[in-house]
Amino acid sequence: MTLVSMTAMLNKALEGRYAVGQFNLNNLEFTQAILLAAEAEQAPVILGVSEPYIPYMGGLKTISGMVRSLMEHYRISVPVALHLDHGSTYDVCIRALHAGFTSVMIDASHHDLEHNIGVTSRVTQAAHVLGASVEAELGRITGREDDLVVDEAEGMYAVSEDCVRLARETGVDCLAPALGSVHGPYRGQPKLGFKRMEEISRLTGLPLVLHGGSGLPDEEILQAISSGTAKINVNTDNQMACTATIRTYLQEHPNAYDPRNYLIPAREAIQASVQAKIRLFGSAGKA
Ligand code: 13P
């Protein structure tokens, strides 16, 4: 199957009350593992690429070519979207679309609402001409470099009225409202704004996106899905599965030197991690 946009898979997920996983690409092994996991589970899947990983993996065209070639090699039959995660500018979104990405996120959430609506509209117009989908963000999703504790997050929740305006004026396909989730490991108890999530879902009618899907208790994931979340982003949990496997292997085999000896088990660990998430999100068998 060729790459598709996220639109149909997310609308179907919202209607069926499950979520499609976005799993971030870190390298070749992550890409192989995620595609194989989706095929094994017969699940639609979104491959996310965040900006710092573009130069790391050799540029947008390399990534797009790698994904397409692996899909052909493994005869992947499930719907796959290749999505730019947290695109920071109009330019990077256009460059991703030009390189063959089928979806982009324009993250102008750190700008004021007018600016966010302006740039999101321009990206959406361009993406839709190409049949690609667009995700926007409102509020602030913190984590990693942001040294904020979870309890401070409530003040940065997305405002429902802003979400309605952004949805109406830009024509985006899905929306990531910041509601207390963070990227990377949680410091303290996660505190997600489910009531606000339900309200934004009801008022906008859009599939909602939950960033920072790692480290959340299963019940919170399920509650997010029943509150209108149709896309859940996961990276850290897969990175941890990968690195723990490599660490154990190298501790047990200090003289090992062939990368395949630790990267093959690492790839299997990533695949198992992704398959477990797909089952939790309810997207297994929904291809
Ligand atoms: P985690 O790394 O916390 O799973 O978050 C991933 C993410 O939201 C990517 O946009």
mmCIF file of C-alpha atoms and ligand atoms in Angstrom:
data_model
loop_
_atom_site.group_PDB
_atom_site.id
_atom_site.type_symbol
_atom_site.label_atom_id
_atom_site.label_comp_id
_atom_site.label_asym_id
_atom_site.label_seq_id
_atom_site.Cartn_x
_atom_site.Cartn_y
_atom_site.Cartn_z
ATOM 1 C CA MET A 1 0.000 0.000 0.000
ATOM 2 C CA THR A 2 1.224 3.540 -0.713
ATOM 3 C CA LEU A 3 1.457 6.183 1.992
ATOM 4 C CA VAL A 4 -1.801 7.902 2.895
ATOM 5 C CA SER A 5 -2.778 11.022 4.836
ATOM 6 C CA MET A 6 -4.076 10.802 8.410
ATOM 7 C CA THR A 7 -7.523 12.199 7.649
ATOM 8 C CA ALA A 8 -9.518 9.047 6.887
ATOM 9 C CA MET A 9 -7.777 6.909 9.522
ATOM 10 C CA LEU A 10 -8.367 9.495 12.270
ATOM 11 C CA ASN A 11 -11.992 10.191 11.395
ATOM 12 C CA LYS A 12 -12.639 6.451 11.405
ATOM 13 C CA ALA A 13 -10.877 6.127 14.779
ATOM 14 C CA LEU A 14 -12.896 8.969 16.296
ATOM 15 C CA GLU A 15 -16.114 7.349 15.113
ATOM 16 C CA GLY A 16 -15.053 3.896 16.349
ATOM 17 C CA ARG A 17 -13.681 5.203 19.676
ATOM 18 C CA TYR A 18 -10.128 3.969 19.331
ATOM 19 C CA ALA A 19 -6.844 5.770 18.665
ATOM 20 C CA VAL A 20 -4.210 5.433 15.963
ATOM 21 C CA GLY A 21 -0.648 5.430 17.295
ATOM 22 C CA GLN A 22 1.963 7.878 16.095
ATOM 23 C CA PHE A 23 5.316 6.272 16.746
ATOM 24 C CA ASN A 24 8.383 8.404 16.199
ATOM 25 C CA LEU A 25 11.177 7.335 13.873
ATOM 26 C CA ASN A 26 14.666 7.479 15.401
ATOM 27 C CA ASN A 27 16.608 5.443 12.842
ATOM 28 C CA LEU A 28 16.365 2.469 10.469
ATOM 29 C CA GLU A 29 15.588 -0.054 13.214
ATOM 30 C CA PHE A 30 12.727 2.034 14.626
ATOM 31 C CA THR A 31 11.235 2.362 11.143
ATOM 32 C CA GLN A 32 11.456 -1.392 10.526
ATOM 33 C CA ALA A 33 10.038 -2.222 13.961
ATOM 34 C CA ILE A 34 7.064 0.159 13.698
ATOM 35 C CA LEU A 35 6.090 -0.970 10.191
ATOM 36 C CA LEU A 36 6.363 -4.648 11.170
ATOM 37 C CA ALA A 37 4.348 -4.047 14.357
ATOM 38 C CA ALA A 38 1.527 -2.322 12.445
ATOM 39 C CA GLU A 39 1.436 -5.101 9.849
ATOM 40 C CA ALA A 40 1.440 -7.827 12.543
ATOM 41 C CA GLU A 41 -1.460 -6.111 14.318
ATOM 42 C CA GLN A 42 -3.253 -5.149 11.060
ATOM 43 C CA ALA A 43 -3.420 -1.591 12.383
ATOM 44 C CA PRO A 44 -3.274 1.796 10.673
ATOM 45 C CA VAL A 45 -0.150 3.653 11.809
ATOM 46 C CA ILE A 46 1.458 7.082 11.747
ATOM 47 C CA LEU A 47 5.227 7.425 11.447
ATOM 48 C CA GLY A 48 6.248 10.654 13.191
ATOM 49 C CA VAL A 49 9.448 12.540 12.428
ATOM 50 C CA SER A 50 10.380 15.445 14.674
ATOM 51 C CA GLU A 51 12.651 18.203 13.408
ATOM 52 C CA PRO A 52 15.883 17.320 15.266
ATOM 53 C CA TYR A 53 15.734 13.850 13.684
ATOM 54 C CA ILE A 54 15.695 15.199 10.116
ATOM 55 C CA PRO A 55 19.448 15.948 9.946
ATOM 56 C CA TYR A 56 20.181 12.964 12.211
ATOM 57 C CA MET A 57 18.592 10.558 9.716
ATOM 58 C CA GLY A 58 20.121 12.231 6.657
ATOM 59 C CA GLY A 59 17.372 14.631 5.555
ATOM 60 C CA LEU A 60 13.718 14.525 4.573
ATOM 61 C CA LYS A 61 14.238 12.736 1.236
ATOM 62 C CA THR A 62 16.316 9.991 2.877
ATOM 63 C CA ILE A 63 13.574 9.416 5.440
ATOM 64 C CA SER A 64 10.802 9.420 2.853
ATOM 65 C CA GLY A 65 12.795 7.070 0.591
ATOM 66 C CA MET A 66 13.630 4.730 3.477
ATOM 67 C CA VAL A 67 9.980 4.471 4.530
ATOM 68 C CA ARG A 68 8.764 3.829 0.989
ATOM 69 C CA SER A 69 11.444 1.210 0.294
ATOM 70 C CA LEU A 70 10.817 -0.624 3.568
ATOM 71 C CA MET A 71 7.071 -0.678 2.895
ATOM 72 C CA GLU A 72 7.745 -2.289 -0.471
ATOM 73 C CA HIS A 73 10.334 -4.698 0.950
ATOM 74 C CA TYR A 74 8.035 -5.884 3.772
ATOM 75 C CA ARG A 75 4.898 -5.728 1.546
ATOM 76 C CA ILE A 76 3.152 -3.532 4.097
ATOM 77 C CA SER A 77 -0.587 -3.650 3.432
ATOM 78 C CA VAL A 78 -1.913 -1.472 6.296
ATOM 79 C CA PRO A 79 -2.501 2.306 5.935
ATOM 80 C CA VAL A 80 0.644 4.252 6.855
ATOM 81 C CA ALA A 81 0.968 8.049 7.132
ATOM 82 C CA LEU A 82 4.365 9.770 7.146
ATOM 83 C CA HIS A 83 3.972 12.809 9.377
ATOM 84 C CA LEU A 84 6.191 15.739 10.330
ATOM 85 C CA ASP A 85 5.956 16.076 14.129
ATOM 86 C CA HIS A 86 6.040 19.607 15.617
ATOM 87 C CA GLY A 87 6.941 21.440 12.406
ATOM 88 C CA SER A 88 8.061 24.856 13.625
ATOM 89 C CA THR A 89 7.690 26.898 10.431
ATOM 90 C CA TYR A 90 5.716 27.091 7.188
ATOM 91 C CA ASP A 91 8.974 26.365 5.327
ATOM 92 C CA VAL A 92 9.782 23.080 7.036
ATOM 93 C CA CYS A 93 6.194 21.877 6.500
ATOM 94 C CA ILE A 94 6.405 22.642 2.775
ATOM 95 C CA ARG A 95 9.810 20.971 2.509
ATOM 96 C CA ALA A 96 8.403 17.840 4.184
ATOM 97 C CA LEU A 97 5.426 17.760 1.794
ATOM 98 C CA HIS A 98 7.794 18.264 -1.140
ATOM 99 C CA ALA A 99 9.872 15.291 0.062
ATOM 100 C CA GLY A 100 6.763 13.074 0.050
ATOM 101 C CA PHE A 101 5.427 13.339 3.598
ATOM 102 C CA THR A 102 1.674 12.782 3.601
ATOM 103 C CA SER A 103 0.963 14.776 6.746
ATOM 104 C CA VAL A 104 2.441 17.660 8.727
ATOM 105 C CA MET A 105 2.028 19.207 12.133
ATOM 106 C CA ILE A 106 2.441 22.968 12.248
ATOM 107 C CA ASP A 107 3.201 23.842 15.846
ATOM 108 C CA ALA A 108 2.735 27.593 16.217
ATOM 109 C CA SER A 109 1.400 27.165 19.766
ATOM 110 C CA HIS A 110 4.089 29.423 21.244
ATOM 111 C CA HIS A 111 2.802 32.338 19.121
ATOM 112 C CA ASP A 112 -0.370 34.296 19.872
ATOM 113 C CA LEU A 113 -3.668 32.941 18.559
ATOM 114 C CA GLU A 114 -3.834 35.259 15.511
ATOM 115 C CA HIS A 115 -0.359 34.214 14.379
ATOM 116 C CA ASN A 116 -1.089 30.533 15.062
ATOM 117 C CA ILE A 117 -4.292 30.727 12.979
ATOM 118 C CA GLY A 118 -2.478 32.602 10.179
ATOM 119 C CA VAL A 119 0.407 30.174 9.709
ATOM 120 C CA THR A 120 -1.773 27.095 10.300
ATOM 121 C CA SER A 121 -4.167 28.298 7.560
ATOM 122 C CA ARG A 122 -1.337 28.741 5.069
ATOM 123 C CA VAL A 123 0.064 25.286 5.797
ATOM 124 C CA THR A 124 -3.399 23.724 5.590
ATOM 125 C CA GLN A 125 -4.144 25.319 2.214
ATOM 126 C CA ALA A 126 -0.882 24.014 0.747
ATOM 127 C CA ALA A 127 -1.178 20.549 2.312
ATOM 128 C CA HIS A 128 -4.767 20.042 1.180
ATOM 129 C CA VAL A 129 -3.855 20.805 -2.444
ATOM 130 C CA LEU A 130 -1.519 17.796 -2.205
ATOM 131 C CA GLY A 131 -4.053 15.596 -0.381
ATOM 132 C CA ALA A 132 -1.966 15.734 2.814
ATOM 133 C CA SER A 133 -3.330 16.232 6.323
ATOM 134 C CA VAL A 134 -2.488 18.836 8.973
ATOM 135 C CA GLU A 135 -2.318 18.788 12.765
ATOM 136 C CA ALA A 136 -2.233 22.013 14.809
ATOM 137 C CA GLU A 137 -1.435 22.668 18.459
ATOM 138 C CA LEU A 138 -2.893 25.031 21.036
ATOM 139 C CA GLY A 139 -1.639 25.658 24.568
ATOM 140 C CA ARG A 140 1.757 24.371 25.645
ATOM 141 C CA ILE A 141 2.831 20.727 25.779
ATOM 142 C CA THR A 142 5.925 20.750 27.960
ATOM 143 C CA GLY A 143 8.636 18.254 28.782
ATOM 144 C CA ARG A 144 12.287 17.399 28.292
ATOM 145 C CA GLU A 145 13.945 20.813 27.896
ATOM 146 C CA ASP A 146 11.035 22.604 29.608
ATOM 147 C CA ASP A 147 11.784 22.433 33.306
ATOM 148 C CA LEU A 148 8.203 22.511 34.503
ATOM 149 C CA VAL A 149 6.564 20.163 36.968
ATOM 150 C CA VAL A 150 3.254 18.589 36.020
ATOM 151 C CA ASP A 151 1.290 20.557 38.615
ATOM 152 C CA GLU A 152 2.108 23.809 36.878
ATOM 153 C CA ALA A 153 0.680 22.525 33.602
ATOM 154 C CA GLU A 154 -2.965 23.461 34.180
ATOM 155 C CA GLY A 155 -2.290 27.152 33.501
ATOM 156 C CA MET A 156 -1.115 26.156 30.029
ATOM 157 C CA TYR A 157 -4.165 24.111 29.065
ATOM 158 C CA ALA A 158 -5.635 24.998 25.694
ATOM 159 C CA VAL A 159 -8.666 27.307 25.889
ATOM 160 C CA SER A 160 -11.816 25.786 24.333
ATOM 161 C CA GLU A 161 -12.912 28.981 22.541
ATOM 162 C CA ASP A 162 -9.458 29.307 20.945
ATOM 163 C CA CYS A 163 -9.693 25.705 19.726
ATOM 164 C CA VAL A 164 -13.092 26.383 18.139
ATOM 165 C CA ARG A 165 -11.776 29.480 16.344
ATOM 166 C CA LEU A 166 -8.636 27.719 15.136
ATOM 167 C CA ALA A 167 -10.607 24.706 13.899
ATOM 168 C CA ARG A 168 -13.159 26.865 12.083
ATOM 169 C CA GLU A 169 -10.751 29.358 10.540
ATOM 170 C CA THR A 170 -7.957 27.017 9.426
ATOM 171 C CA GLY A 171 -9.667 23.802 8.273
ATOM 172 C CA VAL A 172 -7.096 21.585 10.046
ATOM 173 C CA ASP A 173 -7.730 17.840 10.142
ATOM 174 C CA CYS A 174 -6.873 17.215 13.793
ATOM 175 C CA LEU A 175 -5.931 19.179 16.850
ATOM 176 C CA ALA A 176 -3.491 18.741 19.727
ATOM 177 C CA PRO A 177 -4.763 20.797 22.649
ATOM 178 C CA ALA A 178 -2.270 20.935 25.525
ATOM 179 C CA LEU A 179 -4.102 19.373 28.473
ATOM 180 C CA GLY A 180 -1.366 18.377 30.904
ATOM 181 C CA SER A 181 0.531 15.675 29.013
ATOM 182 C CA VAL A 182 4.298 16.094 28.663
ATOM 183 C CA HIS A 183 6.970 14.779 26.317
ATOM 184 C CA GLY A 184 9.437 12.411 27.952
ATOM 185 C CA PRO A 185 9.179 10.850 31.414
ATOM 186 C CA TYR A 186 6.553 12.295 33.799
ATOM 187 C CA ARG A 187 7.794 13.995 36.919
ATOM 188 C CA GLY A 188 5.050 13.326 39.413
ATOM 189 C CA GLN A 189 1.483 12.239 38.795
ATOM 190 C CA PRO A 190 0.143 13.106 35.308
ATOM 191 C CA LYS A 191 -2.881 15.398 35.539
ATOM 192 C CA LEU A 192 -4.797 15.389 32.273
ATOM 193 C CA GLY A 193 -7.727 17.772 31.730
ATOM 194 C CA PHE A 194 -10.366 15.262 30.633
ATOM 195 C CA LYS A 195 -13.332 17.605 31.084
ATOM 196 C CA ARG A 196 -11.702 20.194 28.850
ATOM 197 C CA MET A 197 -10.792 17.440 26.379
ATOM 198 C CA GLU A 198 -14.431 16.345 26.126
ATOM 199 C CA GLU A 199 -15.549 19.932 25.678
ATOM 200 C CA ILE A 200 -12.999 20.660 22.913
ATOM 201 C CA SER A 201 -13.933 17.418 21.176
ATOM 202 C CA ARG A 202 -17.643 18.249 21.306
ATOM 203 C CA LEU A 203 -17.193 21.870 20.191
ATOM 204 C CA THR A 204 -14.724 21.284 17.353
ATOM 205 C CA GLY A 205 -15.798 17.814 16.172
ATOM 206 C CA LEU A 206 -12.130 17.185 15.283
ATOM 207 C CA PRO A 207 -10.108 14.079 16.156
ATOM 208 C CA LEU A 208 -7.914 15.147 19.098
ATOM 209 C CA VAL A 209 -4.243 14.253 19.509
ATOM 210 C CA LEU A 210 -2.561 13.278 22.769
ATOM 211 C CA HIS A 211 1.158 14.059 22.789
ATOM 212 C CA GLY A 212 3.420 12.537 25.426
ATOM 213 C CA GLY A 213 1.748 9.113 25.339
ATOM 214 C CA SER A 214 4.662 7.421 27.150
ATOM 215 C CA GLY A 215 4.441 6.746 30.857
ATOM 216 C CA LEU A 216 0.708 7.375 31.147
ATOM 217 C CA PRO A 217 -1.318 4.771 33.073
ATOM 218 C CA ASP A 218 -3.515 2.605 30.827
ATOM 219 C CA GLU A 219 -6.711 4.016 32.426
ATOM 220 C CA GLU A 220 -5.695 7.569 31.445
ATOM 221 C CA ILE A 221 -5.079 6.450 27.867
ATOM 222 C CA LEU A 222 -8.501 4.776 27.731
ATOM 223 C CA GLN A 223 -10.185 7.810 29.278
ATOM 224 C CA ALA A 224 -8.490 10.083 26.738
ATOM 225 C CA ILE A 225 -9.831 7.889 23.928
ATOM 226 C CA SER A 226 -13.351 8.003 25.328
ATOM 227 C CA SER A 227 -12.984 11.815 25.635
ATOM 228 C CA GLY A 228 -12.342 12.289 21.882
ATOM 229 C CA THR A 229 -8.645 11.452 21.425
ATOM 230 C CA ALA A 230 -8.085 9.601 18.138
ATOM 231 C CA LYS A 231 -4.292 9.873 17.810
ATOM 232 C CA ILE A 232 -1.712 9.149 20.507
ATOM 233 C CA ASN A 233 1.990 9.976 20.117
ATOM 234 C CA VAL A 234 4.594 7.689 21.631
ATOM 235 C CA ASN A 235 8.356 7.857 21.498
ATOM 236 C CA THR A 236 10.034 7.662 24.931
ATOM 237 C CA ASP A 237 8.597 4.236 25.879
ATOM 238 C CA ASN A 238 9.945 2.761 22.621
ATOM 239 C CA GLN A 239 13.325 4.434 23.142
ATOM 240 C CA MET A 240 13.478 2.982 26.653
ATOM 241 C CA ALA A 241 12.642 -0.517 25.387
ATOM 242 C CA CYS A 242 15.370 -0.200 22.750
ATOM 243 C CA THR A 243 18.066 1.152 25.042
ATOM 244 C CA ALA A 244 17.358 -1.236 27.929
ATOM 245 C CA THR A 245 17.807 -4.177 25.539
ATOM 246 C CA ILE A 246 21.097 -2.838 24.198
ATOM 247 C CA ARG A 247 22.351 -2.041 27.724
ATOM 248 C CA THR A 248 21.593 -5.570 28.969
ATOM 249 C CA TYR A 249 23.153 -7.196 25.909
ATOM 250 C CA LEU A 250 26.375 -5.206 26.208
ATOM 251 C CA GLN A 251 26.614 -5.833 29.957
ATOM 252 C CA GLU A 252 26.255 -9.558 29.315
ATOM 253 C CA HIS A 253 28.572 -9.540 26.272
ATOM 254 C CA PRO A 254 31.274 -6.929 26.972
ATOM 255 C CA ASN A 255 33.376 -8.140 24.033
ATOM 256 C CA ALA A 256 30.591 -7.885 21.429
ATOM 257 C CA TYR A 257 31.333 -5.654 18.440
ATOM 258 C CA ASP A 258 28.927 -6.567 15.595
ATOM 259 C CA PRO A 259 26.045 -4.037 15.851
ATOM 260 C CA ARG A 260 23.560 -6.629 14.578
ATOM 261 C CA ASN A 261 24.047 -8.624 17.772
ATOM 262 C CA TYR A 262 22.417 -5.889 19.859
ATOM 263 C CA LEU A 263 20.375 -4.029 17.244
ATOM 264 C CA ILE A 264 18.315 -7.060 16.209
ATOM 265 C CA PRO A 265 17.091 -7.718 19.796
ATOM 266 C CA ALA A 266 16.625 -3.952 20.203
ATOM 267 C CA ARG A 267 14.452 -3.870 17.087
ATOM 268 C CA GLU A 268 12.405 -6.779 18.425
ATOM 269 C CA ALA A 269 11.938 -4.922 21.720
ATOM 270 C CA ILE A 270 10.729 -1.791 19.911
ATOM 271 C CA GLN A 271 8.313 -3.907 17.855
ATOM 272 C CA ALA A 272 6.917 -5.563 20.998
ATOM 273 C CA SER A 273 6.515 -2.149 22.653
ATOM 274 C CA VAL A 274 4.657 -0.757 19.619
ATOM 275 C CA GLN A 275 2.403 -3.817 19.335
ATOM 276 C CA ALA A 276 1.434 -3.479 23.008
ATOM 277 C CA LYS A 277 0.508 0.196 22.458
ATOM 278 C CA ILE A 278 -1.507 -0.623 19.331
ATOM 279 C CA ARG A 279 -3.538 -3.179 21.317
ATOM 280 C CA LEU A 280 -4.044 -0.745 24.197
ATOM 281 C CA PHE A 281 -5.193 2.003 21.803
ATOM 282 C CA GLY A 282 -7.755 -0.387 20.264
ATOM 283 C CA SER A 283 -6.439 0.024 16.699
ATOM 284 C CA ALA A 284 -5.442 -3.637 16.205
ATOM 285 C CA GLY A 285 -7.443 -5.142 13.354
ATOM 286 C CA LYS A 286 -8.660 -1.718 12.166
ATOM 287 C CA ALA A 287 -6.517 -1.492 9.013
HETATM 288 P P1 13P B 1 6.747 10.750 24.406
HETATM 289 O O1 13P B 1 8.181 10.734 23.992
HETATM 290 O O2 13P B 1 6.570 11.294 25.796
HETATM 291 O O3 13P B 1 6.057 9.460 24.204
HETATM 292 O O4 13P B 1 6.021 11.833 23.466
HETATM 293 C C1 13P B 1 6.061 11.659 22.080
HETATM 294 C C2 13P B 1 5.373 12.791 21.393
HETATM 295 O O5 13P B 1 4.423 13.335 21.885
HETATM 296 C C3 13P B 1 5.874 13.186 20.067
HETATM 297 O O6 13P B 1 5.216 14.301 19.575
#
